XYZ file of N, CA and C in Angstrom:
540
model
N 31.937 -65.155 -2.230
C 32.017 -64.945 -0.809
C 31.422 -66.179 -0.140
N 32.163 -66.657 0.798
C 31.740 -67.862 1.508
C 30.639 -67.502 2.473
N 29.839 -68.511 2.835
C 28.717 -68.263 3.722
C 29.173 -67.884 5.118
N 30.362 -68.363 5.538
C 30.853 -68.060 6.871
C 31.604 -66.731 6.940
N 31.997 -66.178 5.827
C 32.825 -64.959 5.810
C 31.968 -63.739 6.133
N 32.508 -62.815 6.928
C 31.761 -61.595 7.244
C 31.674 -60.682 6.024
N 30.624 -59.825 5.947
C 30.516 -58.908 4.802
C 31.644 -57.880 4.824
N 32.018 -57.435 3.641
C 33.097 -56.447 3.508
C 32.467 -55.056 3.475
N 32.375 -54.405 4.647
C 31.763 -53.087 4.760
C 32.716 -51.970 4.344
N 33.940 -52.281 4.087
C 34.905 -51.234 3.736
C 34.743 -50.764 2.297
N 34.054 -51.499 1.479
C 33.877 -51.119 0.080
C 32.768 -50.077 -0.032
N 32.952 -49.082 -0.836
C 31.984 -47.999 -1.004
C 31.550 -47.915 -2.450
N 30.378 -47.364 -2.668
C 29.906 -47.140 -4.041
C 30.407 -45.814 -4.589
N 30.967 -44.967 -3.718
C 31.505 -43.678 -4.145
C 32.954 -43.891 -4.534
N 33.348 -43.441 -5.734
C 34.749 -43.631 -6.145
C 35.691 -42.886 -5.206
N 36.870 -43.447 -5.018
C 37.865 -42.833 -4.140
C 38.360 -41.510 -4.716
N 38.523 -41.440 -6.003
C 39.095 -40.250 -6.634
C 38.141 -39.760 -7.717
N 37.305 -38.714 -7.411
C 36.400 -38.229 -8.458
C 37.196 -37.695 -9.652
N 36.538 -37.694 -10.765
C 37.193 -37.275 -11.993
C 37.597 -35.801 -11.908
N 38.859 -35.470 -12.064
C 39.309 -34.064 -11.931
C 38.657 -33.135 -12.947
N 38.311 -33.647 -14.121
C 37.694 -32.805 -15.144
C 36.376 -32.228 -14.629
N 35.570 -32.995 -13.918
C 34.298 -32.527 -13.377
C 34.523 -31.435 -12.328
N 35.535 -31.578 -11.494
C 35.849 -30.548 -10.503
C 36.175 -29.216 -11.171
N 36.918 -29.254 -12.254
C 37.271 -28.011 -12.971
C 36.018 -27.359 -13.568
N 35.101 -28.160 -14.111
C 33.862 -27.601 -14.670
C 33.005 -26.957 -13.576
N 32.900 -27.622 -12.450
C 32.152 -27.044 -11.327
C 32.751 -25.720 -10.889
N 34.061 -25.676 -10.821
C 34.744 -24.461 -10.390
C 34.503 -23.325 -11.392
N 34.550 -23.628 -12.684
C 34.285 -22.610 -13.709
C 32.843 -22.105 -13.610
N 31.906 -23.017 -13.432
C 30.500 -22.607 -13.307
C 30.292 -21.720 -12.084
N 30.944 -22.037 -10.985
C 30.835 -21.196 -9.787
C 31.375 -19.796 -10.072
N 32.512 -19.696 -10.755
C 33.090 -18.386 -11.049
C 32.195 -17.576 -11.991
N 31.586 -18.246 -12.967
C 30.660 -17.547 -13.863
C 29.485 -16.993 -13.056
N 28.950 -17.784 -12.130
C 27.855 -17.317 -11.278
C 28.298 -16.138 -10.415
N 29.491 -16.195 -9.849
C 29.999 -15.095 -9.028
C 30.117 -13.816 -9.850
N 30.622 -13.924 -11.063
C 30.791 -12.747 -11.926
C 29.430 -12.147 -12.278
N 28.452 -12.994 -12.649
C 27.118 -12.484 -12.989
C 26.461 -11.799 -11.797
N 26.556 -12.388 -10.623
C 25.991 -11.764 -9.427
C 26.705 -10.451 -9.134
N 28.015 -10.422 -9.308
C 28.782 -9.193 -9.097
C 28.351 -8.089 -10.052
N 28.112 -8.426 -11.314
C 27.655 -7.440 -12.298
C 26.292 -6.878 -11.884
N 25.377 -7.739 -11.447
C 24.064 -7.267 -10.991
C 24.184 -6.348 -9.777
N 25.032 -6.705 -8.826
C 25.195 -5.884 -7.614
C 25.786 -4.528 -7.978
N 26.793 -4.500 -8.830
C 27.414 -3.234 -9.245
C 26.408 -2.388 -10.032
N 25.655 -3.023 -10.940
C 24.638 -2.295 -11.704
C 23.587 -1.682 -10.799
N 23.145 -2.429 -9.794
C 22.152 -1.903 -8.854
C 22.740 -0.759 -8.031
N 23.998 -0.895 -7.588
C 24.634 0.155 -6.786
C 24.807 1.446 -7.588
N 25.019 1.326 -8.886
C 25.184 2.508 -9.740
C 23.853 3.064 -10.240
N 22.748 2.406 -9.894
C 21.434 2.890 -10.310
C 21.074 2.534 -11.732
N 21.743 1.555 -12.312
C 21.480 1.190 -13.700
C 20.243 0.310 -13.863
N 19.702 -0.194 -12.768
C 18.549 -1.087 -12.865
C 17.240 -0.406 -12.466
N 17.268 0.895 -12.295
C 16.073 1.631 -11.886
C 15.331 2.212 -13.073
N 14.532 3.226 -12.807
C 13.697 3.861 -13.822
C 14.532 4.838 -14.659
N 14.363 4.777 -15.970
C 14.973 5.733 -16.907
C 13.839 6.466 -17.627
N 13.951 7.781 -17.726
C 12.894 8.555 -18.371
C 13.347 9.117 -19.714
N 12.363 9.379 -20.558
C 12.579 10.000 -21.865
C 11.458 11.001 -22.098
N 11.702 11.931 -22.988
C 10.671 12.890 -23.386
C 10.510 12.816 -24.893
N 9.270 12.680 -25.338
C 8.966 12.737 -26.767
C 8.143 13.990 -27.004
N 8.312 14.582 -28.171
C 7.665 15.853 -28.469
C 7.161 15.855 -29.901
N 5.998 16.482 -30.109
C 5.435 16.640 -31.442
C 4.646 17.937 -31.473
N 4.550 18.534 -32.654
C 3.815 19.797 -32.810
C 2.828 19.677 -33.950
N 1.731 20.397 -33.824
C 0.722 20.436 -34.874
C -0.468 21.242 -34.417
N -1.139 21.888 -35.356
C -2.342 22.650 -35.035
C -2.096 23.799 -34.080
N -0.885 24.351 -34.070
C -0.569 25.468 -33.184
C -0.279 25.039 -31.747
N -0.142 23.736 -31.528
C 0.135 23.215 -30.187
C 1.365 22.319 -30.201
N 2.049 22.297 -29.083
C 3.187 21.394 -28.903
C 2.827 20.427 -27.784
N 3.033 19.147 -28.057
C 2.733 18.084 -27.103
C 4.045 17.458 -26.652
N 4.301 17.480 -25.346
C 5.501 16.852 -24.781
C 5.051 15.797 -23.776
N 5.598 14.588 -23.912
C 5.245 13.501 -23.004
C 6.515 13.002 -22.326
N 6.543 13.134 -21.012
C 7.629 12.579 -20.194
C 7.153 11.214 -19.730
N 7.941 10.180 -20.015
C 7.529 8.817 -19.660
C 8.751 7.984 -19.285
N 8.500 6.865 -18.664
C 9.578 5.931 -18.341
C 9.896 5.150 -19.608
N 11.149 5.244 -20.054
C 11.548 4.430 -21.201
C 11.934 3.030 -20.726
N 12.474 2.945 -19.506
C 12.799 1.669 -18.872
C 12.349 1.740 -17.422
N 11.671 0.697 -16.957
C 11.221 0.643 -15.577
C 11.183 -0.807 -15.125
N 10.750 -1.008 -13.898
C 10.624 -2.361 -13.341
C 9.278 -2.476 -12.633
N 8.734 -3.691 -12.546
C 7.436 -3.865 -11.890
C 7.454 -3.371 -10.443
N 6.364 -2.735 -10.041
C 6.206 -2.282 -8.664
C 6.825 -0.937 -8.356
N 7.559 -0.337 -9.302
C 8.199 0.957 -9.043
C 7.290 2.114 -9.447
N 7.415 3.228 -8.720
C 6.739 4.460 -9.123
C 7.297 4.848 -10.490
N 6.402 5.073 -11.439
C 6.821 5.289 -12.825
C 6.261 6.615 -13.321
N 7.134 7.558 -13.687
C 6.653 8.889 -14.093
C 5.946 8.877 -15.446
N 4.919 9.696 -15.529
C 4.212 9.911 -16.788
C 3.520 11.259 -16.704
N 3.856 12.161 -17.623
C 3.189 13.463 -17.668
C 3.045 13.926 -19.112
N 1.985 14.656 -19.356
C 1.689 15.208 -20.679
C 1.618 16.722 -20.531
N 2.440 17.436 -21.300
C 2.426 18.900 -21.282
C 1.984 19.402 -22.652
N 1.036 20.328 -22.647
C 0.528 20.937 -23.875
C 0.853 22.418 -23.812
N 1.510 22.931 -24.865
C 1.870 24.348 -24.944
C 1.299 24.941 -26.225
N 0.746 26.139 -26.100
C 0.212 26.842 -27.262
C 1.323 27.666 -27.899
N 1.454 27.559 -29.210
C 2.483 28.324 -29.919
C 2.224 29.823 -29.838
N 0.944 30.227 -29.809
C 0.615 31.654 -29.747
C 0.396 32.143 -28.315
N 0.579 31.255 -27.319
C 0.458 31.650 -25.921
C -0.922 31.477 -25.314
N -1.907 31.027 -26.117
C -3.265 30.832 -25.606
C -3.769 29.457 -26.035
N -4.091 28.621 -25.051
C -4.636 27.299 -25.345
C -6.066 27.403 -25.834
N -6.532 26.417 -26.607
C -7.954 26.396 -26.995
C -8.839 26.249 -25.751
N -10.105 26.539 -25.905
C -11.072 26.448 -24.800
C -11.133 25.032 -24.218
N -11.024 24.025 -25.093
C -11.143 22.630 -24.650
C -10.077 21.772 -25.324
N -9.430 20.911 -24.538
C -8.390 20.001 -25.045
C -8.692 18.601 -24.523
N -8.509 17.619 -25.387
C -8.669 16.223 -24.978
C -7.354 15.495 -25.189
N -6.877 14.851 -24.132
C -5.671 14.031 -24.198
C -6.114 12.584 -24.367
N -5.612 11.920 -25.419
C -5.996 10.539 -25.714
C -4.813 9.612 -25.481
N -5.068 8.533 -24.719
C -4.051 7.514 -24.437
C -4.633 6.141 -24.737
N -3.777 5.216 -25.137
C -4.241 3.855 -25.409
C -4.585 3.141 -24.101
N -5.711 2.464 -24.083
C -6.164 1.745 -22.900
C -5.156 0.676 -22.492
N -4.621 -0.062 -23.460
C -3.688 -1.145 -23.123
C -2.414 -0.615 -22.451
N -2.037 0.623 -22.743
C -0.858 1.204 -22.090
C -1.166 1.564 -20.638
N -2.308 2.205 -20.411
C -2.674 2.598 -19.046
C -2.941 1.392 -18.142
N -3.278 0.248 -18.728
C -3.507 -0.958 -17.931
C -2.240 -1.458 -17.245
N -1.080 -0.964 -17.666
C 0.184 -1.357 -17.019
C 0.330 -0.735 -15.635
N -0.447 0.301 -15.347
C -0.232 1.090 -14.141
C -1.278 0.825 -13.060
N -0.809 0.951 -11.826
C -1.670 1.023 -10.646
C -1.854 2.517 -10.400
N -2.928 3.099 -10.903
C -3.102 4.549 -10.834
C -3.541 4.994 -9.450
N -2.899 6.040 -8.970
C -3.323 6.676 -7.730
C -4.179 7.896 -8.037
N -3.744 8.695 -9.011
C -4.487 9.916 -9.343
C -4.023 10.471 -10.676
N -4.889 11.279 -11.273
C -4.555 12.085 -12.441
C -4.729 13.524 -11.986
N -3.661 14.317 -12.125
C -3.697 15.716 -11.682
C -3.412 16.630 -12.845
N -4.197 17.630 -13.126
C -5.506 17.885 -12.538
C -6.515 16.858 -13.057
N -7.566 16.662 -12.278
C -8.618 15.750 -12.706
C -9.282 16.311 -13.951
N -9.572 15.451 -14.914
C -10.245 15.945 -16.127
C -11.683 16.363 -15.832
N -12.177 17.283 -16.647
C -13.577 17.693 -16.528
C -14.502 16.573 -17.010
N -14.043 15.852 -18.028
C -14.766 14.680 -18.533
C -13.749 13.597 -18.867
N -14.184 12.363 -18.712
C -13.317 11.237 -19.043
C -14.154 10.166 -19.721
N -13.669 9.646 -20.836
C -14.357 8.561 -21.526
C -13.370 7.435 -21.788
N -13.890 6.209 -21.773
C -13.060 5.024 -21.988
C -13.778 4.102 -22.958
N -13.050 3.582 -23.931
C -13.582 2.518 -24.780
C -12.503 1.437 -24.881
N -12.696 0.469 -25.752
C -11.744 -0.645 -25.854
C -10.353 -0.192 -26.269
N -10.265 0.878 -27.031
C -8.988 1.300 -27.585
C -8.312 2.424 -26.823
N -9.086 3.365 -26.279
C -8.429 4.533 -25.700
C -9.189 5.128 -24.516
N -8.431 5.934 -23.780
C -8.959 6.734 -22.676
C -8.815 8.187 -23.109
N -9.855 8.967 -22.915
C -9.815 10.385 -23.287
C -10.104 11.232 -22.059
N -9.157 12.116 -21.741
C -9.327 13.060 -20.637
C -9.557 14.432 -21.253
N -10.711 15.039 -20.989
C -11.059 16.330 -21.562
C -10.954 17.413 -20.496
N -10.251 18.483 -20.844
C -10.060 19.638 -19.953
C -10.701 20.851 -20.615
N -11.476 21.602 -19.824
C -12.210 22.754 -20.341
C -11.736 24.044 -19.673
N -12.167 25.169 -20.230
C -11.865 26.505 -19.708
C -10.360 26.747 -19.600
N -9.674 26.515 -20.703
C -8.215 26.673 -20.715
C -7.749 27.901 -21.480
N -8.667 28.683 -22.029
C -8.287 29.778 -22.926
C -7.467 30.869 -22.244
N -7.453 30.906 -20.916
C -6.643 31.929 -20.236
C -5.236 31.414 -19.924
N -4.895 30.252 -20.419
C -3.590 29.648 -20.128
C -2.810 29.409 -21.410
N -1.501 29.409 -21.287
C -0.644 29.131 -22.429
C -0.028 27.740 -22.367
N -0.166 27.085 -21.211
C 0.444 25.767 -21.021
C -0.361 24.985 -19.986
N -0.403 23.669 -20.165
C -1.092 22.804 -19.213
C -0.306 21.495 -19.102
N -0.182 20.971 -17.865
C 0.498 19.697 -17.636
C -0.439 18.758 -16.889
N -0.535 17.540 -17.387
C -1.326 16.490 -16.759
C -0.345 15.456 -16.208
N -0.450 15.173 -14.914
C 0.441 14.211 -14.260
C -0.328 12.945 -13.908
N 0.273 11.804 -14.165
C -0.288 10.527 -13.756
C 0.548 10.021 -12.590
N -0.073 9.938 -11.420
C 0.602 9.426 -10.232
C 0.327 7.928 -10.192
N 1.347 7.115 -10.499
C 1.124 5.676 -10.610
C 2.413 4.905 -10.393
N 2.223 3.630 -10.141
C 3.345 2.702 -10.117
C 3.027 1.604 -11.109
N 4.059 0.961 -11.593
C 3.862 -0.111 -12.550
C 3.311 -1.334 -11.830
N 2.332 -1.986 -12.422
C 1.763 -3.205 -11.848
C 2.867 -4.240 -11.631
N 2.855 -4.955 -10.523
C 3.901 -5.938 -10.257
C 3.971 -7.081 -11.269
N 2.871 -7.420 -11.922
C 2.865 -8.561 -12.842
C 3.183 -8.187 -14.288
N 3.441 -6.915 -14.575
C 3.692 -6.492 -15.957
C 5.089 -6.945 -16.395
N 5.153 -7.516 -17.583
C 6.424 -7.956 -18.159
C 6.592 -7.356 -19.545
N 7.794 -7.101 -19.932
C 8.226 -6.668 -21.262
C 7.908 -5.225 -21.592
N 6.733 -4.702 -21.287
C 6.411 -3.312 -21.595
C 5.496 -3.194 -22.796
N 5.265 -1.934 -23.205
C 4.322 -1.691 -24.303
C 4.670 -0.410 -25.046
N 4.195 -0.357 -26.283
C 4.284 0.851 -27.104
C 2.899 1.497 -27.122
N 2.886 2.809 -27.312
C 1.595 3.489 -27.387
C 1.724 4.802 -28.144
N 0.582 5.414 -28.354
C 0.531 6.769 -28.900
C -0.218 7.640 -27.903
N 0.177 8.895 -27.857
C -0.528 9.893 -27.060
C -0.979 10.954 -28.055
N -2.272 11.199 -28.072
C -2.818 12.153 -29.025
C -3.460 13.340 -28.331
N -3.577 14.409 -29.066
C -4.190 15.628 -28.556
C -5.305 16.013 -29.515
N -6.511 16.178 -28.974
C -7.670 16.520 -29.790
C -8.211 17.888 -29.385
N -8.581 18.673 -30.381
C -9.221 19.968 -30.164
C -10.511 19.956 -30.978
N -11.631 20.188 -30.300
C -12.952 20.188 -30.934
C -13.205 18.886 -31.691
N -12.800 17.761 -31.098
C -13.044 16.451 -31.690
C -12.095 16.047 -32.797
N -11.189 16.927 -33.184
C -10.233 16.638 -34.252
C -8.847 16.424 -33.652
N -8.191 15.358 -34.065
C -6.826 15.131 -33.573
C -5.876 16.093 -34.275
N -5.113 16.859 -33.488
C -4.210 17.851 -34.056
C -2.747 17.426 -33.979
N -2.416 16.579 -33.023
C -1.028 16.132 -32.899
C -1.001 14.786 -32.172
N -0.014 13.969 -32.522
C 0.128 12.648 -31.918
C 1.612 12.327 -31.785
N 1.964 11.622 -30.729
C 3.344 11.206 -30.532
C 3.378 9.735 -30.140
N 4.479 9.086 -30.414
C 4.638 7.657 -30.157
C 5.718 7.443 -29.101
N 5.501 6.444 -28.222
C 6.489 6.159 -27.196
C 6.445 4.685 -26.821
N 7.495 4.249 -26.121
C 7.573 2.860 -25.659
C 8.130 2.844 -24.236
N 7.586 1.955 -23.427
C 8.093 1.730 -22.075
C 8.461 0.260 -21.978
N 9.734 -0.010 -21.661
C 10.220 -1.385 -21.528
C 10.338 -1.721 -20.057
N 9.955 -2.928 -19.715
C 9.957 -3.380 -18.332
C 11.036 -4.434 -18.144
N 11.950 -4.174 -17.225
C 12.996 -5.139 -16.885
C 12.494 -6.040 -15.750
N 13.027 -7.250 -15.657
C 12.610 -8.124 -14.555
C 13.093 -7.621 -13.208
């Protein structure tokens, strides 16, 4: 370029014709994103992304233990959890202790336990709720009013045990999975 010649401003660093192969890839990626978002929206509309409950049951020592729990849940949602104890002969023992793993209960923002236990003990491994004066009843249900902590991911497995006079008579296993 000569010193007297004006600069050529018509030239650009952007190619005139972008590569068509790249346009097709972008278009495919956009469609994949649209389909995935559509699947999530349809799943949410059908209620597939909410809380799912399960019941586990075990018997022993003349008692039946049933635990209703969330098998699938999401952070921040109200999550059901209840323990029902039934006597096979129609009369519960005088005193029953429900044992839960501490690491499982740490997933919850607890509002209340209904009915409140007469005694409650906590150690590194478990929480024990003791209920007394039950001999006039054939069934008892303990409800945990709670929501899942917002920061909980993946979920946890646990055992729920039932103790009578300090001896474990029945135990059941369960898992709660947390979706994002």
